[in-house]
PDB file of C-alpha atoms in Angstrom:
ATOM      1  CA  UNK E   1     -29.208 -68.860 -61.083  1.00 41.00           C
ATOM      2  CA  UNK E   2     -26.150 -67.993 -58.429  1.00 43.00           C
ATOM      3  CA  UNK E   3     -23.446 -68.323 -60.872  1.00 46.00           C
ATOM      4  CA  UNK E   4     -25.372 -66.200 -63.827  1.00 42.00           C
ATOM      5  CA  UNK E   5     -25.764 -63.498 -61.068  1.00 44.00           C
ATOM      6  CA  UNK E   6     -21.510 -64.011 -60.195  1.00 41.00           C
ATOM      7  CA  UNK E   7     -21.257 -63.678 -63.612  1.00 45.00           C
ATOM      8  CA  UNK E   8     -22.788 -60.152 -63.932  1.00 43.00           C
ATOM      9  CA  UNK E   9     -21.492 -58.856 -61.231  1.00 41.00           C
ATOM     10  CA  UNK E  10     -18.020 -60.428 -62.118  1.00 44.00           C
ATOM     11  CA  UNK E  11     -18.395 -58.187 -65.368  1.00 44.00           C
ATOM     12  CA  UNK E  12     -19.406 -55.487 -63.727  1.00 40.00           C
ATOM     13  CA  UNK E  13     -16.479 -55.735 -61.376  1.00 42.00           C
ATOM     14  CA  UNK E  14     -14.324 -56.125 -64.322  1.00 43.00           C
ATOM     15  CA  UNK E  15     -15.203 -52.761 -65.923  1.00 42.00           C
ATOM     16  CA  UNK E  16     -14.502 -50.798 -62.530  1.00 42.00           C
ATOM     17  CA  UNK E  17     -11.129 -52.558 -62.692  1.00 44.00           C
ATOM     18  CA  UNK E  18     -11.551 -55.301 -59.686  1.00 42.00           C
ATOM     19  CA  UNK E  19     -10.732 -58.976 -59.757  1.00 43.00           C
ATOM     20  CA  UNK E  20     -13.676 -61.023 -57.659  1.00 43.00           C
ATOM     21  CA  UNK E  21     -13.283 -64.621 -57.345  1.00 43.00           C
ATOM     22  CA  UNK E  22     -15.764 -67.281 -56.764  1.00 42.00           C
ATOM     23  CA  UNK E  23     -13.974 -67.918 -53.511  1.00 43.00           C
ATOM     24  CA  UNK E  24     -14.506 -64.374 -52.586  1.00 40.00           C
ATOM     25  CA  UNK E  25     -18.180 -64.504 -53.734  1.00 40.00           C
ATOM     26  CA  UNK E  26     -18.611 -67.143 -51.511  1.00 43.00           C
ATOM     27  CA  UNK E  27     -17.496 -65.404 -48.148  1.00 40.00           C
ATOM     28  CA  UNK E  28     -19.056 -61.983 -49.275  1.00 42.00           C
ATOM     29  CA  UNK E  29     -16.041 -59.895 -49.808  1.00 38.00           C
ATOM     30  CA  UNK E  30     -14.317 -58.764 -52.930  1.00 36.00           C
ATOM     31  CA  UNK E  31     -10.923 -58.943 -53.896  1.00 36.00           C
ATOM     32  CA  UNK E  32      -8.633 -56.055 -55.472  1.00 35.00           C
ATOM     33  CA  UNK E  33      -5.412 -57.822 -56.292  1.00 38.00           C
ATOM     34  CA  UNK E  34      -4.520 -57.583 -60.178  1.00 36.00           C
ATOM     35  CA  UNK E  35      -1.425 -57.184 -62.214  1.00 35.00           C
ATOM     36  CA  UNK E  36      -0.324 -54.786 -64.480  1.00 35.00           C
ATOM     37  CA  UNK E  37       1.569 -56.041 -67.839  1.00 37.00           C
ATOM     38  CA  UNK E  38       2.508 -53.961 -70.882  1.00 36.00           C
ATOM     39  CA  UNK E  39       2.087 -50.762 -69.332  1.00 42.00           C
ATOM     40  CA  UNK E  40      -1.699 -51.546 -68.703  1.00 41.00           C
ATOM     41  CA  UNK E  41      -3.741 -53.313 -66.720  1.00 40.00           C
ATOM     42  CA  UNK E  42      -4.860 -56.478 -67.252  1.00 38.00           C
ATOM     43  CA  UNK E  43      -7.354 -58.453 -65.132  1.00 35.00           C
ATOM     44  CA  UNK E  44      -6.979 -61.903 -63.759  1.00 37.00           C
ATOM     45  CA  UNK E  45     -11.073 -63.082 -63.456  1.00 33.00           C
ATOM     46  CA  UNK E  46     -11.759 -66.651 -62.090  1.00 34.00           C
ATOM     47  CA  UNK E  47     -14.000 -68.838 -64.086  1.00 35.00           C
ATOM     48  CA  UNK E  48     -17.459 -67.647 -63.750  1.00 37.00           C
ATOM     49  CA  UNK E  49     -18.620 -71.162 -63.074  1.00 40.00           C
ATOM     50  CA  UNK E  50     -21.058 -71.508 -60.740  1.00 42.00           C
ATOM     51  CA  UNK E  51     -19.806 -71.710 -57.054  1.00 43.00           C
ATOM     52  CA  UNK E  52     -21.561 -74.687 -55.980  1.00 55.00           C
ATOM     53  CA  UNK E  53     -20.003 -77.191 -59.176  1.00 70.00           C
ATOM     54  CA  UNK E  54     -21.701 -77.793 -62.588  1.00 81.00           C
ATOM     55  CA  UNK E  55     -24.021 -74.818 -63.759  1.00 89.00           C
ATOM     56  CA  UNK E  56     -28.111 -75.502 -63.504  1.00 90.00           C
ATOM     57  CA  UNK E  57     -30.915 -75.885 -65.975  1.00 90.00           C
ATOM     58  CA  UNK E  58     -31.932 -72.400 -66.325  1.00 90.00           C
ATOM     59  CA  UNK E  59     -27.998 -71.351 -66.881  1.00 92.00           C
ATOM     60  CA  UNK E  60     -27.215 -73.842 -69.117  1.00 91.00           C
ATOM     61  CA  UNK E  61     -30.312 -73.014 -71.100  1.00 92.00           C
ATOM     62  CA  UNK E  62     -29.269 -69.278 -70.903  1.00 92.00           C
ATOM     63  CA  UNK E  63     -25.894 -69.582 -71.639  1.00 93.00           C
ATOM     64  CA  UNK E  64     -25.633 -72.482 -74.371  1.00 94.00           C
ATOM     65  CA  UNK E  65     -25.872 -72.618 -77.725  1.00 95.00           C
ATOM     66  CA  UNK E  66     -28.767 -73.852 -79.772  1.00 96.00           C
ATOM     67  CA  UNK E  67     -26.331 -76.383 -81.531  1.00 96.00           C
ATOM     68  CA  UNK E  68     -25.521 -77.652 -78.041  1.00 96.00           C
ATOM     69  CA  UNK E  69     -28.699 -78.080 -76.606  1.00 97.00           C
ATOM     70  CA  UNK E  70     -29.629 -79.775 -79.667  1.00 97.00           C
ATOM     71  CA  UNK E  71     -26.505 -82.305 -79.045  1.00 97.00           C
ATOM     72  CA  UNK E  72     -28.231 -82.940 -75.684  1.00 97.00           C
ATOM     73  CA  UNK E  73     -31.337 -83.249 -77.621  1.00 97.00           C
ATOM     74  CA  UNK E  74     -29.852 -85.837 -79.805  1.00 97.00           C
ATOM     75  CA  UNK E  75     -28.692 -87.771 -76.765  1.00 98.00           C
ATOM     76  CA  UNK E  76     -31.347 -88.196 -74.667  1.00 98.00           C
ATOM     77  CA  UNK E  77     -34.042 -89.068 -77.765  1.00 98.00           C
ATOM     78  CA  UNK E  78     -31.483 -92.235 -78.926  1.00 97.00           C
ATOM     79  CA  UNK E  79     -31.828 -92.883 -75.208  1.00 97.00           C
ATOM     80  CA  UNK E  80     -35.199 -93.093 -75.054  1.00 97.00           C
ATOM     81  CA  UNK E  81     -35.934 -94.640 -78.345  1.00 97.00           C
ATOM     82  CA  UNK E  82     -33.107 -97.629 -77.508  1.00 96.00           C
ATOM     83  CA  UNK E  83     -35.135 -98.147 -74.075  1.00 96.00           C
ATOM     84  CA  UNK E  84     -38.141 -97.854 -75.725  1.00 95.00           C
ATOM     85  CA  UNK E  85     -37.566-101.131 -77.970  1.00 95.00           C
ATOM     86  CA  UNK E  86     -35.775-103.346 -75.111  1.00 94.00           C
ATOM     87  CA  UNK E  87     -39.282-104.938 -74.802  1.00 92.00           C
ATOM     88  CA  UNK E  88     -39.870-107.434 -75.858  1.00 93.00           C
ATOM     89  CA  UNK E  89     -36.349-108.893 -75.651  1.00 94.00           C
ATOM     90  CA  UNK E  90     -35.249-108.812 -79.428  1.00 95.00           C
ATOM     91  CA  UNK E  91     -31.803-109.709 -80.904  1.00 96.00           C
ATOM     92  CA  UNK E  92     -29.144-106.639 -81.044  1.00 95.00           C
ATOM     93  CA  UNK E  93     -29.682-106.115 -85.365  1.00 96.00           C
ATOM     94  CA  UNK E  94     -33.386-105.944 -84.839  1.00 96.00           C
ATOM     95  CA  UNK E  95     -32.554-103.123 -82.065  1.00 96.00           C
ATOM     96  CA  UNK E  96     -30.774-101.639 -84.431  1.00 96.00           C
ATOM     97  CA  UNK E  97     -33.329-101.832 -87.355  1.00 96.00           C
ATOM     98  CA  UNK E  98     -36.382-100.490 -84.693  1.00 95.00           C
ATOM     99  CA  UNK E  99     -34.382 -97.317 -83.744  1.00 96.00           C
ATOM    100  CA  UNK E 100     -32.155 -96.520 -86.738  1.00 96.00           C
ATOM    101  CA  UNK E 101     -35.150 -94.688 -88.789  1.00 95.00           C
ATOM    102  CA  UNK E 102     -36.253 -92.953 -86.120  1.00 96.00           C
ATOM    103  CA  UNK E 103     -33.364 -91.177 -84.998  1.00 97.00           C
ATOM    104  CA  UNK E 104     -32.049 -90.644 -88.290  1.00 96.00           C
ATOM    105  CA  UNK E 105     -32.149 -87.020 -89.766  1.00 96.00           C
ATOM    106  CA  UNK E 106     -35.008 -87.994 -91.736  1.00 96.00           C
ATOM    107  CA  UNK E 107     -37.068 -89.731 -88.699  1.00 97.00           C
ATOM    108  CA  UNK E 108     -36.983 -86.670 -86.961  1.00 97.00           C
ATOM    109  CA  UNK E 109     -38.101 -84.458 -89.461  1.00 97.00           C
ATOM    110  CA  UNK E 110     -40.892 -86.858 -89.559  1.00 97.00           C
ATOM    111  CA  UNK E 111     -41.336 -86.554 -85.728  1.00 97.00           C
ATOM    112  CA  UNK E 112     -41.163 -82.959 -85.760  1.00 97.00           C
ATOM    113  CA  UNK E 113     -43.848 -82.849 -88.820  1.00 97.00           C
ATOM    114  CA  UNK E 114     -46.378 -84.764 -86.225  1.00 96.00           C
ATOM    115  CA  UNK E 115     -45.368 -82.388 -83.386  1.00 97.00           C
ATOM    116  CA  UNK E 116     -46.254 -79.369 -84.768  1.00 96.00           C
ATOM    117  CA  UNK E 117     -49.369 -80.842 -86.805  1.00 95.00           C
ATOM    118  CA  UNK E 118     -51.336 -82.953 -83.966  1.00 95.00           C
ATOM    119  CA  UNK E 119     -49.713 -82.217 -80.563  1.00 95.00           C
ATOM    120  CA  UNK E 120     -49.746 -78.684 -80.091  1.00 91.00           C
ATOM    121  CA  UNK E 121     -47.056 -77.287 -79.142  1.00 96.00           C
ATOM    122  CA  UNK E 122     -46.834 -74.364 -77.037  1.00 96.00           C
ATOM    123  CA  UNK E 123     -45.106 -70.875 -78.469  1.00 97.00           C
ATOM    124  CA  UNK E 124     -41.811 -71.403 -76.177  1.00 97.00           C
ATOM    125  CA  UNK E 125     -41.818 -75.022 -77.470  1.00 97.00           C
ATOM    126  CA  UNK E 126     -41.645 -73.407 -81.148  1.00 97.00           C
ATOM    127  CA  UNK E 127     -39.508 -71.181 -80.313  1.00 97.00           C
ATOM    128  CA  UNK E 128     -36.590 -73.440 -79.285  1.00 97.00           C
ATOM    129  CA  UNK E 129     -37.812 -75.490 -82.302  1.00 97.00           C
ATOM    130  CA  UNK E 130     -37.273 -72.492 -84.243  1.00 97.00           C
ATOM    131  CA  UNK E 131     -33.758 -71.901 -82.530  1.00 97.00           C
ATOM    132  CA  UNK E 132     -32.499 -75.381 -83.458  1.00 96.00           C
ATOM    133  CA  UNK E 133     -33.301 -74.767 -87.152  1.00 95.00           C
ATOM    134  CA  UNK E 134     -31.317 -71.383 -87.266  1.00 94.00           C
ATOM    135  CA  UNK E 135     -28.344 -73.074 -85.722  1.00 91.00           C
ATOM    136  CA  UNK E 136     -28.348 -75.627 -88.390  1.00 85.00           C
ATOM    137  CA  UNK E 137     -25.734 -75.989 -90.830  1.00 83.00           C
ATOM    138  CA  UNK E 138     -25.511 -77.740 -93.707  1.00 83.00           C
ATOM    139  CA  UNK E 139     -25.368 -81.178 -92.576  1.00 85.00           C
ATOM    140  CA  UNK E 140     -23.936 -84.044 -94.081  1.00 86.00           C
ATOM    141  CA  UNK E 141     -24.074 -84.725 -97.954  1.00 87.00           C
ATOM    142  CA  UNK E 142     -26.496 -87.835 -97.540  1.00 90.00           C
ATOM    143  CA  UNK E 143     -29.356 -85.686 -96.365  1.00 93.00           C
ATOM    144  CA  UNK E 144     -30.759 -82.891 -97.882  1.00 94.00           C
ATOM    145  CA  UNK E 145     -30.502 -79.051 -95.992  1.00 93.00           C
ATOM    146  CA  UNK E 146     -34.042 -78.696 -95.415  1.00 95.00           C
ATOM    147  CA  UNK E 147     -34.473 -82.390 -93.226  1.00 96.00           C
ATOM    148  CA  UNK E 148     -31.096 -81.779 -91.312  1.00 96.00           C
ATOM    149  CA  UNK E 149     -32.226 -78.686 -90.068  1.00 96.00           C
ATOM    150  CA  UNK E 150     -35.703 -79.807 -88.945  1.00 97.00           C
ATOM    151  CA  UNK E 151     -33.459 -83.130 -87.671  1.00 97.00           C
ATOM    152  CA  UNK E 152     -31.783 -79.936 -85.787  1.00 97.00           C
ATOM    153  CA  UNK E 153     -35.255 -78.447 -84.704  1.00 98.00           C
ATOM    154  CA  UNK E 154     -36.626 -81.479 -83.336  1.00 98.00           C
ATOM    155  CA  UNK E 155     -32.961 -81.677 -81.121  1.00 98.00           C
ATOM    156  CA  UNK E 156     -33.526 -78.590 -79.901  1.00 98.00           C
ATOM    157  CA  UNK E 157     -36.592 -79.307 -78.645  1.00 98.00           C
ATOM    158  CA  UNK E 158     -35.703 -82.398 -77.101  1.00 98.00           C
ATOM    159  CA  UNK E 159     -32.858 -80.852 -75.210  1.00 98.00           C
ATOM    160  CA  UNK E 160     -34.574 -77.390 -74.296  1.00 98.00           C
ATOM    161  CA  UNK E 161     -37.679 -80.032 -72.805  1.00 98.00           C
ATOM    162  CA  UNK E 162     -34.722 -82.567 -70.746  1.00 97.00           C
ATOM    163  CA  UNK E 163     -33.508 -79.268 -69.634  1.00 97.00           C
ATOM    164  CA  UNK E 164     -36.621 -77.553 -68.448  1.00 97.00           C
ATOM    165  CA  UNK E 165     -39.345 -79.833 -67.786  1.00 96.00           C
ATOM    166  CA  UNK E 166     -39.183 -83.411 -68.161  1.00 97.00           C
ATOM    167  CA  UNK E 167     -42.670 -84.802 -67.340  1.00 97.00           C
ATOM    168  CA  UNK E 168     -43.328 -83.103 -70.647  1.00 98.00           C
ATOM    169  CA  UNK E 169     -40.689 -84.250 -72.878  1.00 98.00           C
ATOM    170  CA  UNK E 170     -42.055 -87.347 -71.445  1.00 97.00           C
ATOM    171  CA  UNK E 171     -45.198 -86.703 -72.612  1.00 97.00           C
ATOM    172  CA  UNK E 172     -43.372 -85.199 -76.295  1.00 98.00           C
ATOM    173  CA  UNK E 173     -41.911 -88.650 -76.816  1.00 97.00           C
ATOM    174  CA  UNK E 174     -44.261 -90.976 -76.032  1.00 97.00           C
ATOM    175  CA  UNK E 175     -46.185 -88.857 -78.665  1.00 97.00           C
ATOM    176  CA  UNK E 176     -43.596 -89.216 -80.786  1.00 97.00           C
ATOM    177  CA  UNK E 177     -43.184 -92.664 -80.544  1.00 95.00           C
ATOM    178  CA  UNK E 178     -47.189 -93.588 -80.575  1.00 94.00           C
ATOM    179  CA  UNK E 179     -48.129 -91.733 -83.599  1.00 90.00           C
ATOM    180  CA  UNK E 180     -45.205 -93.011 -85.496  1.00 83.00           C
ATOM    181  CA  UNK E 181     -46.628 -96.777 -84.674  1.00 76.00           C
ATOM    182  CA  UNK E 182     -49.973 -95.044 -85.598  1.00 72.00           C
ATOM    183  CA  UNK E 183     -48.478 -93.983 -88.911  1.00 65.00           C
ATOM    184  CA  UNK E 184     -46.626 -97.284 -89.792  1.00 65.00           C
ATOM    185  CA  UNK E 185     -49.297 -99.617 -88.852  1.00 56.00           C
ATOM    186  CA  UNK E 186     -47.456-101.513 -86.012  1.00 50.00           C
ATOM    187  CA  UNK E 187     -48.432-102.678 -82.818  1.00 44.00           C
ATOM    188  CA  UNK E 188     -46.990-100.972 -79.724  1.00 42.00           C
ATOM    189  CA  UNK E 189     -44.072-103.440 -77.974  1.00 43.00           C
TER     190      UNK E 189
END
């Protein structure tokens, strides 16, 4: 939350012509040094990264797009699905076979189909969903436009979740993963 707030007032700095660094944010002050080039002036801004190192949830959220959160998305569900079938111990190809339909484009339109039907989701929950879908693009020729942007959806919502609260994306997957064993008939491993 720090570095979003440097960030403002970095901008707001910028448009009264002053140069603030992090540095200077730091100790309280504020800096005045910039250079003029071309007959004008031309700011030199630090990085508005936050001060302390890597930026938190809430910033991340606020400042990423919904393509990359659904990245992160994408991530941490093959995580959890992979983990998910390392018991019983099973040979690497029927690893493979377990979690390949499931993470799939097609597997999580699936997954996001249950979501919304049986879980309940709440209206921020949708609303990321929602994001994810907009962000979309075409996808790849093997899938059709419609199932890689719910694919995109269910990412979204993944990654907004592992961002913001994870005993419930706990609770999102192991839904997930439950009703699909519901769905195909097999027993839980």
């Amino acid at each position: 939350m720090r570095a979003l707030h440097v960030g403002l007032l970095l901008a707001v700095l910028a448009a009264k012509g002053t140069c603030v660094s992090p540095a200077a944010m730091a100790r309280g002050s504020e800096s005045t040094a910039f250079r003029r080039m071309n007959g004008g002036r031309r700011l030199r801004l630090q990085a508005t990264a936050s001060v302390s190192g890597s930026p938190g949830p809430d910033e991340l959220l606020g400042r990423s797009s919904p393509a990359a959160i659904a990245y992160l998305g994408d991530a941490v569900f093959e995580a959890y699905v992979r983990e998910h079938f390392l018991w019983p111990p099973r040979k690497l190809d029927a690893l493979n076979d377990l979690a390949r339909p499931l993470v799939r484009a097609e597997g999580q339109e699936a997954a996001l189909a249950r979501l919304i039907k049986d879980f309940g989701l709440s209206e921020e929950e949708l609303d990321w969903a929602r994001r994810g879908r907009n962000a979309s693009g075409r996808g790849p020729s093997r899938v059709s436009a419609k199932t890689y942007k719910a694919a995109t959806s269910f990412e979204c919502l993944i990654g907004y979740l592992h961002l913001s609260d994870r005993a419930r994306l706990v609770e999102v997957l192991d839904f997930v993963l439950q009703s699909r064993e519901s769905v195909d008939g097999e027993q839980s491993p």
